[in-house]
Tab-separated table of C-alpha atoms in Angstrom:
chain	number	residue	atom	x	y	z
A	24	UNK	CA	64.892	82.048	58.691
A	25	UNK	CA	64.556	79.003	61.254
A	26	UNK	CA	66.877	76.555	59.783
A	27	UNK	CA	70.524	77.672	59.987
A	28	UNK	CA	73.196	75.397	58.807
A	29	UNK	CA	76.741	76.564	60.669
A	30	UNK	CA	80.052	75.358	59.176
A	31	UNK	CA	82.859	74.651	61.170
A	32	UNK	CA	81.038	75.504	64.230
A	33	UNK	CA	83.421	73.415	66.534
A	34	UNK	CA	86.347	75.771	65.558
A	35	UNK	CA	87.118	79.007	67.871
A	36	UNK	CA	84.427	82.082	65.846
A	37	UNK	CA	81.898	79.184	65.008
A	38	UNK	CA	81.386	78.259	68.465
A	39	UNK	CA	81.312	81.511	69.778
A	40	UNK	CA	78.612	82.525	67.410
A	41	UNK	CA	76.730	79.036	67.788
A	42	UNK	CA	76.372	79.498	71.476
A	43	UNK	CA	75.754	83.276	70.683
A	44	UNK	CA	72.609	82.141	68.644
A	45	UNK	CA	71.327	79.833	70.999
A	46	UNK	CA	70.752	82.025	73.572
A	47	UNK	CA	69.473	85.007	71.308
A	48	UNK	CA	67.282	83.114	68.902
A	49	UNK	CA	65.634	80.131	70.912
A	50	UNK	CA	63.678	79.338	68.364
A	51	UNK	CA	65.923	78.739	65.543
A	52	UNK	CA	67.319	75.535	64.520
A	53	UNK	CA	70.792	75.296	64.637
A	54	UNK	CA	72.492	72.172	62.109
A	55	UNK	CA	76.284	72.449	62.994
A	56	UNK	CA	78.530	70.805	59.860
A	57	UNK	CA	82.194	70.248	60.762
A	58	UNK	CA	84.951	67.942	59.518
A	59	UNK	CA	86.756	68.073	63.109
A	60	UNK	CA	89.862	68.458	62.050
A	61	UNK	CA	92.847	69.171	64.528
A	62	UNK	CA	91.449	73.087	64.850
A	63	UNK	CA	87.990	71.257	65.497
A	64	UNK	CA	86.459	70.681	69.554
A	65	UNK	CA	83.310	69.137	70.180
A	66	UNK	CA	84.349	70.565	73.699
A	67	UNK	CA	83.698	74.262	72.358
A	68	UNK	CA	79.928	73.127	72.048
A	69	UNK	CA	79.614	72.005	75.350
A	70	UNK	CA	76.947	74.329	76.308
A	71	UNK	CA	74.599	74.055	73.788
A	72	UNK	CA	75.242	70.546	72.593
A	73	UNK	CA	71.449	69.552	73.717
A	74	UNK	CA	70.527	72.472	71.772
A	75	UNK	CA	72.001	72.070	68.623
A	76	UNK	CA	71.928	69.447	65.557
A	77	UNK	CA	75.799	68.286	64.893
A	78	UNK	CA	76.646	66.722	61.635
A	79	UNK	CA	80.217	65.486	61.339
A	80	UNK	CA	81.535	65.726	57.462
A	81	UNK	CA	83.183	67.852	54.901
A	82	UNK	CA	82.134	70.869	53.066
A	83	UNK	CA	83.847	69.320	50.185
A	84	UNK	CA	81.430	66.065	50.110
A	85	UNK	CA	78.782	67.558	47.548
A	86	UNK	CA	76.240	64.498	48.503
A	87	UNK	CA	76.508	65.250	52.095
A	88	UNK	CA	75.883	68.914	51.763
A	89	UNK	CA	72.839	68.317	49.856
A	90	UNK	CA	71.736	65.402	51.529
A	91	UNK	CA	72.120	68.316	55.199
A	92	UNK	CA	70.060	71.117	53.173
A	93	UNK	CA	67.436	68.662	52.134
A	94	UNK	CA	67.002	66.924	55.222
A	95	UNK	CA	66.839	69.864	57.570
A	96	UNK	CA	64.990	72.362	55.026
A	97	UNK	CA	68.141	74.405	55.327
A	98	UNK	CA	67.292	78.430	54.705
A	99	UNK	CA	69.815	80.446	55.927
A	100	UNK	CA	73.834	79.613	55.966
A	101	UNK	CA	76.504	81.573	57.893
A	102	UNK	CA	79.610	79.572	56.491
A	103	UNK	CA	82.993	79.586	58.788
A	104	UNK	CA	84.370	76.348	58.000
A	105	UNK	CA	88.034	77.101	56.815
A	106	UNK	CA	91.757	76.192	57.302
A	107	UNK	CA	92.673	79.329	59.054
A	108	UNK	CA	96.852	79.143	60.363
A	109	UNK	CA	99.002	80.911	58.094
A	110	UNK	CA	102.258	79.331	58.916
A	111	UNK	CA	100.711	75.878	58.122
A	112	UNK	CA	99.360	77.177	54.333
A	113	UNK	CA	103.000	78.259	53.848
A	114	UNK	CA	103.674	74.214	54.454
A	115	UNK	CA	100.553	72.616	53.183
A	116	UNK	CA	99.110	74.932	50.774
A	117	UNK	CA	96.843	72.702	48.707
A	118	UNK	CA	94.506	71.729	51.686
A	119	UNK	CA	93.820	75.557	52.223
A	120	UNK	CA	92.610	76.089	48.741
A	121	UNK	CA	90.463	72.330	48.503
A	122	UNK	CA	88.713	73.523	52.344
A	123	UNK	CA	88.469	77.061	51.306
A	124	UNK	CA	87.877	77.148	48.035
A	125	UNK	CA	86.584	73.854	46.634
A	126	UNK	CA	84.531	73.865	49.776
A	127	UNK	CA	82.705	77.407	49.596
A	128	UNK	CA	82.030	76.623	46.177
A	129	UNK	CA	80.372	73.342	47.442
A	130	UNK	CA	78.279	75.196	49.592
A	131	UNK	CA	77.681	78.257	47.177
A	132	UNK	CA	76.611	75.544	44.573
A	133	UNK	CA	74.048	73.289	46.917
A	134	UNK	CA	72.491	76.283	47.867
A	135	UNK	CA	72.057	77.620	44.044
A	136	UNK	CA	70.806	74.022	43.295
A	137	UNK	CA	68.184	73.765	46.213
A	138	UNK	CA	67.537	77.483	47.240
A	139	UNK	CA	67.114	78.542	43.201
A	140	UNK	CA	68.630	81.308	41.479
A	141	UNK	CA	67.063	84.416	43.045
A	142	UNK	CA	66.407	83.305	46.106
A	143	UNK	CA	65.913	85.041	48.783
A	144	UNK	CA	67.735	82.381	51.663
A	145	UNK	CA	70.662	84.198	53.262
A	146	UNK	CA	74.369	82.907	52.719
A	147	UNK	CA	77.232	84.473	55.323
A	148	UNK	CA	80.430	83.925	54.063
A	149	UNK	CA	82.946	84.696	56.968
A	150	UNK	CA	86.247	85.528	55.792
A	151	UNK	CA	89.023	87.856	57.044
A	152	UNK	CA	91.387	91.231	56.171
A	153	UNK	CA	94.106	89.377	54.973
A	154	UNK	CA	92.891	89.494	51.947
A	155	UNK	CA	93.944	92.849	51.477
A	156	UNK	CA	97.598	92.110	51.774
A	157	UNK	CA	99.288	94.767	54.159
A	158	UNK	CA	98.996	98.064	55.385
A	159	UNK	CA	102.009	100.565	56.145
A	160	UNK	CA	102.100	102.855	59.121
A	161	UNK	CA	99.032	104.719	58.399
A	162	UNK	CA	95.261	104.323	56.595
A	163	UNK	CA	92.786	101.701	56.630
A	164	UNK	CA	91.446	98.454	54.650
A	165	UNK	CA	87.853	99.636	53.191
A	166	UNK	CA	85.313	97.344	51.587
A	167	UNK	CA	87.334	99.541	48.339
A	168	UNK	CA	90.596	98.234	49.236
A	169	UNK	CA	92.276	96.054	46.308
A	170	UNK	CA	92.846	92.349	47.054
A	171	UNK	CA	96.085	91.777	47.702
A	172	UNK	CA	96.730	88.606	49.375
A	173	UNK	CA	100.666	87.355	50.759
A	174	UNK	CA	100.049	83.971	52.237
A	175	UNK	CA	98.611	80.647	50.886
A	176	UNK	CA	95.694	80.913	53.183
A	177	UNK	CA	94.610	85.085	52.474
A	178	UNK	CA	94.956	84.085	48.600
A	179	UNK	CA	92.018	80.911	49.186
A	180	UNK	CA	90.398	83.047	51.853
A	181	UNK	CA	90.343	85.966	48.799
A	182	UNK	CA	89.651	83.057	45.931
A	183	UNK	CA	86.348	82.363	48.475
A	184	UNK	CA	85.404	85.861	48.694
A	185	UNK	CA	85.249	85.987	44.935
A	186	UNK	CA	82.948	82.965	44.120
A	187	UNK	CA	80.657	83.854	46.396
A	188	UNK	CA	80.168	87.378	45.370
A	189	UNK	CA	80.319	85.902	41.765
A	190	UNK	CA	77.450	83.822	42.800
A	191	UNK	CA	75.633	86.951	44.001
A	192	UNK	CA	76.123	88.637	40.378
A	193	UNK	CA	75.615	85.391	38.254
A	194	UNK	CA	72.480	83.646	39.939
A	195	UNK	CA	71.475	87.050	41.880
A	196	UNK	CA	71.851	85.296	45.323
A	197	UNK	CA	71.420	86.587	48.509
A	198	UNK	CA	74.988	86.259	49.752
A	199	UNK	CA	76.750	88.545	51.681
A	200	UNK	CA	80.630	88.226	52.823
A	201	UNK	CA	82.583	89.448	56.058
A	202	UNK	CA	85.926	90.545	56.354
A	203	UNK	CA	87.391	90.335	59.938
A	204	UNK	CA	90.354	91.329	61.799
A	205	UNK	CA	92.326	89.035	64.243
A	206	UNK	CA	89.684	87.197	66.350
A	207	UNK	CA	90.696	86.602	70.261
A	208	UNK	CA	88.568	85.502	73.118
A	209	UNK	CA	87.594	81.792	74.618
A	210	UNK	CA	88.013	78.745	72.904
A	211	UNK	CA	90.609	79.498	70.232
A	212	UNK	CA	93.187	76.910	69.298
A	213	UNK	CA	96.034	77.207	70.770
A	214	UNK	CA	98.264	77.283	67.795
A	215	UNK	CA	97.338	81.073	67.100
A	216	UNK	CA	99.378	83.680	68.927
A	217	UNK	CA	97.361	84.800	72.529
A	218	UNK	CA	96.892	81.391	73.477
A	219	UNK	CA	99.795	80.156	72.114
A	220	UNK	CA	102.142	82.933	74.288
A	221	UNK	CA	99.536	81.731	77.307
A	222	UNK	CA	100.216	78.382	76.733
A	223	UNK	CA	104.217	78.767	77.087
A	224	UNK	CA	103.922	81.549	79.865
A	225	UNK	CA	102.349	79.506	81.822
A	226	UNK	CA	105.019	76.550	81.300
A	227	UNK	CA	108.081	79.114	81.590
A	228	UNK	CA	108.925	78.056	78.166
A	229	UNK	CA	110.729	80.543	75.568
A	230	UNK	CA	107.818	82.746	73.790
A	231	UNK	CA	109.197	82.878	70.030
A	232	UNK	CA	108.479	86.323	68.596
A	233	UNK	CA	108.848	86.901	64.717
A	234	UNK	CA	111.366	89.373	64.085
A	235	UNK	CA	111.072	92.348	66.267
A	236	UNK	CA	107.413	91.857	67.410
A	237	UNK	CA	106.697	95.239	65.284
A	238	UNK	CA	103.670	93.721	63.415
A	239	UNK	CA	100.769	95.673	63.806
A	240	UNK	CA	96.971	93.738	64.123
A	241	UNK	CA	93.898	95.243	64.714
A	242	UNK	CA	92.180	92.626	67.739
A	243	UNK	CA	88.270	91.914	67.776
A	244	UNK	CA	87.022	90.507	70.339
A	245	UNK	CA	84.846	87.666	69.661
A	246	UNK	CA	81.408	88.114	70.657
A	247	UNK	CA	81.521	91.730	69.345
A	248	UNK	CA	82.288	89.711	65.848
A	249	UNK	CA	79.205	87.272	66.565
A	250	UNK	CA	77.051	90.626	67.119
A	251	UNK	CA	78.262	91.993	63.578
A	252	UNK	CA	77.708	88.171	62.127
A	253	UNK	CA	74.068	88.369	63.133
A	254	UNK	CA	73.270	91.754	61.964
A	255	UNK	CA	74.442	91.029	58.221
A	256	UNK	CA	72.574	87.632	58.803
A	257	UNK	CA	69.359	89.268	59.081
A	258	UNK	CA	70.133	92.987	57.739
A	259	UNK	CA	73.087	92.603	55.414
A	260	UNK	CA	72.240	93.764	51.266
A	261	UNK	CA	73.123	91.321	48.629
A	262	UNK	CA	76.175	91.051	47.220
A	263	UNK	CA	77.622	93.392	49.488
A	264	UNK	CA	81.010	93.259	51.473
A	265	UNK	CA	81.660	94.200	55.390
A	266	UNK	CA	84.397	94.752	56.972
A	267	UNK	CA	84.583	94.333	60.942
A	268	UNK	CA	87.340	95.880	62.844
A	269	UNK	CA	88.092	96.172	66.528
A	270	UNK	CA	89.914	99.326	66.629
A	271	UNK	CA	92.361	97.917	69.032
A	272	UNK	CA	95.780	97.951	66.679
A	273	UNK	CA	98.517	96.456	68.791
A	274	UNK	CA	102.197	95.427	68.286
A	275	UNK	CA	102.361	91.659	68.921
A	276	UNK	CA	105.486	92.453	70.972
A	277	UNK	CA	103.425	94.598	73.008
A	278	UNK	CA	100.611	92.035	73.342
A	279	UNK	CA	103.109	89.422	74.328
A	280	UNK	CA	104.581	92.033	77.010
A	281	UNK	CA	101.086	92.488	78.312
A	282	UNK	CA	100.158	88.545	78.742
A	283	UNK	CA	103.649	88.536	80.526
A	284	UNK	CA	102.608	91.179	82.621
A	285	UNK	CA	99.482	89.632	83.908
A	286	UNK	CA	100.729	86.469	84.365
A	287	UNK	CA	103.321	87.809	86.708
A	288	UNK	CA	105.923	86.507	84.277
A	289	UNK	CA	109.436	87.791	83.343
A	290	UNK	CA	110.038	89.316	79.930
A	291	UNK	CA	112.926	87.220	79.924
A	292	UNK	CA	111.057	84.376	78.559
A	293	UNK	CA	110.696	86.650	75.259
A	294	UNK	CA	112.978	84.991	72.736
A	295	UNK	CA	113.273	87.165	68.925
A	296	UNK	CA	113.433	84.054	65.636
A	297	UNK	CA	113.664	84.352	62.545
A	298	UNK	CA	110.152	86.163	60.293
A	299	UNK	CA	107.666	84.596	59.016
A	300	UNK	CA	107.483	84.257	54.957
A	301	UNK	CA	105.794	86.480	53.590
A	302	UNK	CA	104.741	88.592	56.947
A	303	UNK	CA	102.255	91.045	56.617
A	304	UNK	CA	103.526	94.413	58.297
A	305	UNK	CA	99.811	95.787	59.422
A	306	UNK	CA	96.276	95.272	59.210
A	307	UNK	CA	94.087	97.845	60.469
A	308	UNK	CA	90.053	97.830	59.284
A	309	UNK	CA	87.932	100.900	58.548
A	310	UNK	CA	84.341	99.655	59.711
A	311	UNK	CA	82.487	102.713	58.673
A	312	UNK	CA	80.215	101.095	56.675
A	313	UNK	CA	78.469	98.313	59.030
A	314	UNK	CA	78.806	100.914	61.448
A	315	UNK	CA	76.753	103.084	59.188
A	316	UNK	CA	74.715	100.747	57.372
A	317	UNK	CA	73.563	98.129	60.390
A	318	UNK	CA	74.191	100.003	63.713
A	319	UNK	CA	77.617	97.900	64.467
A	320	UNK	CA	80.181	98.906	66.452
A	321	UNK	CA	82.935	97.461	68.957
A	322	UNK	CA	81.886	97.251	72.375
A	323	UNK	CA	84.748	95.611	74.172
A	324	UNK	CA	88.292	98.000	74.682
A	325	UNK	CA	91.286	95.577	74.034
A	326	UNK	CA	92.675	96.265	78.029
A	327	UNK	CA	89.404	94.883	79.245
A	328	UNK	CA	88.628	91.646	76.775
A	329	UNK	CA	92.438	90.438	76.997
A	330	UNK	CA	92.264	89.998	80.541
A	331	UNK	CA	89.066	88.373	80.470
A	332	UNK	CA	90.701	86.098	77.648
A	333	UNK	CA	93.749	85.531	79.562
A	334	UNK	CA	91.453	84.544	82.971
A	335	UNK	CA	89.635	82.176	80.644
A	336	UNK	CA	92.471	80.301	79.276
A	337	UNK	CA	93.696	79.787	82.856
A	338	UNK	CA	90.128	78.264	84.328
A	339	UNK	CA	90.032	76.475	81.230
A	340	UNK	CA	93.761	75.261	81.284
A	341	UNK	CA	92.775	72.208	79.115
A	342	UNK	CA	92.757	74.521	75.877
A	343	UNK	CA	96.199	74.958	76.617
A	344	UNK	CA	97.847	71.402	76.303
C-alpha cells in the first residue's frame, strides 16, 4: 500500500490516526475525504496539513468517490467517516443511516468497481461496540457476540458492519471491520461526554448527568486505537471482525467526579436529568483476539491518559467553545 484514502479524517479518531500515519509511514500518501460537517475541523489537521492530500465531499457522492480512487490510484482505505452522537440519531435518525450506511456502501461499491472482485487492496471499516446492544454487570462483547443494537446510530453503525463483511463473502474482498469502545483523547468534539463535562467545568456551569451516572463504558485511549487501526491495516485476515477494548470500565458518574477533581472543581456543579432513550447499561470489550492474533494490546491506564486529556483540552481551550 502507498495510496491511502482516509474518510472523515477531520473528525476526532480520523485525525488522530492521520497524524499517527504521517509520522510512522513517511512514505505513504495520505488523500483525506471529509464532508466537514459540524463534528468536522480542518484545525485537527493542523500538523500534517502540508503532508497530507484533503478532499472536501461526501461519501455519499458516488462520482466523487470514484473520480478520488481514480485520480490518486487509491489502494488501501481505512474508512471512519460517520455520524457518531447518539442523542442526535434519536432526533435525526435518517442522516445516520444515508452517512453510515448509504455511504459505506458507496465506498464498499467504488472499491469493488475499481479494485475488482478478489482483490487484494485493503478496506478498514471502523465501527464501534454499540452494536452489540448492552452488557449487564458482568461478561464481555466478543467478535461472537449477537448484534443487538438500541440507538439509531449502533443500528446504521451495525447495518455498515454487515455490508461490508457481505462484500467480503460476495466479491471475496479484502475488508476487514473494527469494533471500538468509547474513544477519548485530543481533538474530540465537544458534544461527547469528557469534553463536554470539561467544557462546563471550566465555565462553572451545571454538568447534566443521565440518571444516576451508573452507566458503565469501557475508555480507549486514542492513539492506542490508531496502533490497533494500523495493525489490521497491514495484518488484519479478510472478512474478519476485531474488537478493541481499553480495559478501563468506568461509571460516567465517576469519570465526571474525577474531571471535577482535577479541575479543582466542586461536585456541586453535578446536576442528575432525566435518561437517555434507549440507554445502554454497559459496554465492556473482550480483545483477546487482536491481542492474540496481531500483538495488540492497551498501553495507556485510564488514570494516566485522562489527565493528559484533561491538560490538553485546557492548552487547547478553543475545542471547548
Amino acid at each position: 500500500m502507498k495510496n491511502i484514502l482516509v474518510t472523515g479524517a477531520a473528525g476526532f479518531i480520523g485525525s488522530n490516526f492521520a497524524e499517527y500515519m504521517v509520522k510512522k509511514y513517511p512514505n505513504y500518501n495520505l488523500i483525506v475525504l471529509d464532508k466537514l460537517t459540524y463534528a468536522g475541523n480542518m484545525h485537527n489537521l493542523d500538523n500534517i496539513i502540508n503532508k497530507i492530500t484533503f478532499i472536501k465531499g461526501d461519501i455519499c457522492d458516488l462520482a466523487l468517490v470514484t473520480e478520488v480512487f481514480k485520480k490518486y490510484d487509491i489502494d488501501g482505505v481505512v474508512h471512519f467517516a460517520a455520524e457518531s452522537h447518539v442523542d442526535n440519531s434519536i432526533k435525526t435518525p435518517f442522516i445516520f443511516t444515508e452517512t453510515n450506511v448509504i455511504g459505506t456502501h458507496t465506498l464498499l461499491e467504488v472499491s469493488k468497481r475499481i479494485w475488482g472482485e478478489g482483490s487484494l487492496n485493503k478496506f478498514v471499516h471502523i465501527s464501534t461496540d454499540e452494536v452489540y446492544g448492552a452488557l449487564k454487570e458482568d461478561g464481555y462483547f466478543t467478535e461472537k457476540s449477537p448484534i443487538k443494537p438500541s440507538s439509531p446510530y449502533s443500528a446504521s453503525k451495525a447495518s455498515s458492519d454487515l455490508m461490508a463483511l457481505a462484500y467480503y463473502e460476495t466479491f471475496k474482498m479484502n475488508i476487514s471491520v473494527t469494533n471500538c469502545s468509547n474513544n477519548y483523547g485530543p481533538y474530540q468534539h465537544n458534544e461527547k461526554l469528557i469534553p463536554h463535562m470539561i467544557k462546563l467545568a471550566v465555565k462553572n456551569e451545571k454538568l447534566p448527568v443521565y440518571g444516576q451516572g451508573l452507566n458503565v463504558r469501557d475508555w480507549l485511549y486514542v492513539e492506542d486505537h490508531c496502533e490497533a487501526i494500523d495493525l489490521v491495516l497491514h495484518k488484519g485476515q479478510a472478512g474478519e471482525r476485531y474488537n478493541i477494548g481499553g480495559h478501563n470500565e468506568k461509571r460516567n458518574i465517576d469519570i465526571v467526579k474525577l474531571i471535577l477533581k482535577h479541575l479543582n472543581k466542586s461536585e456541586d456543579l453535578i446536576s442528575y436529568v432525566e435518561d437517555r432513550k434507549g440507554h445502554d447499561f454497559r459496554y465492556a470489550i473482550d480483545p483477546t483476539k487482536i491481542s492474540n492474533k496481531l500483538g495488540w494490546m492497551p498501553q495507556t491506564k485510564f488514570e494516566d491518559g485522562i489527565i493528559k486529556t484533561i491538560d490538553w483540552y485546557l492548552q487547547n481551550q478553543e475545542y471547548l467553545i
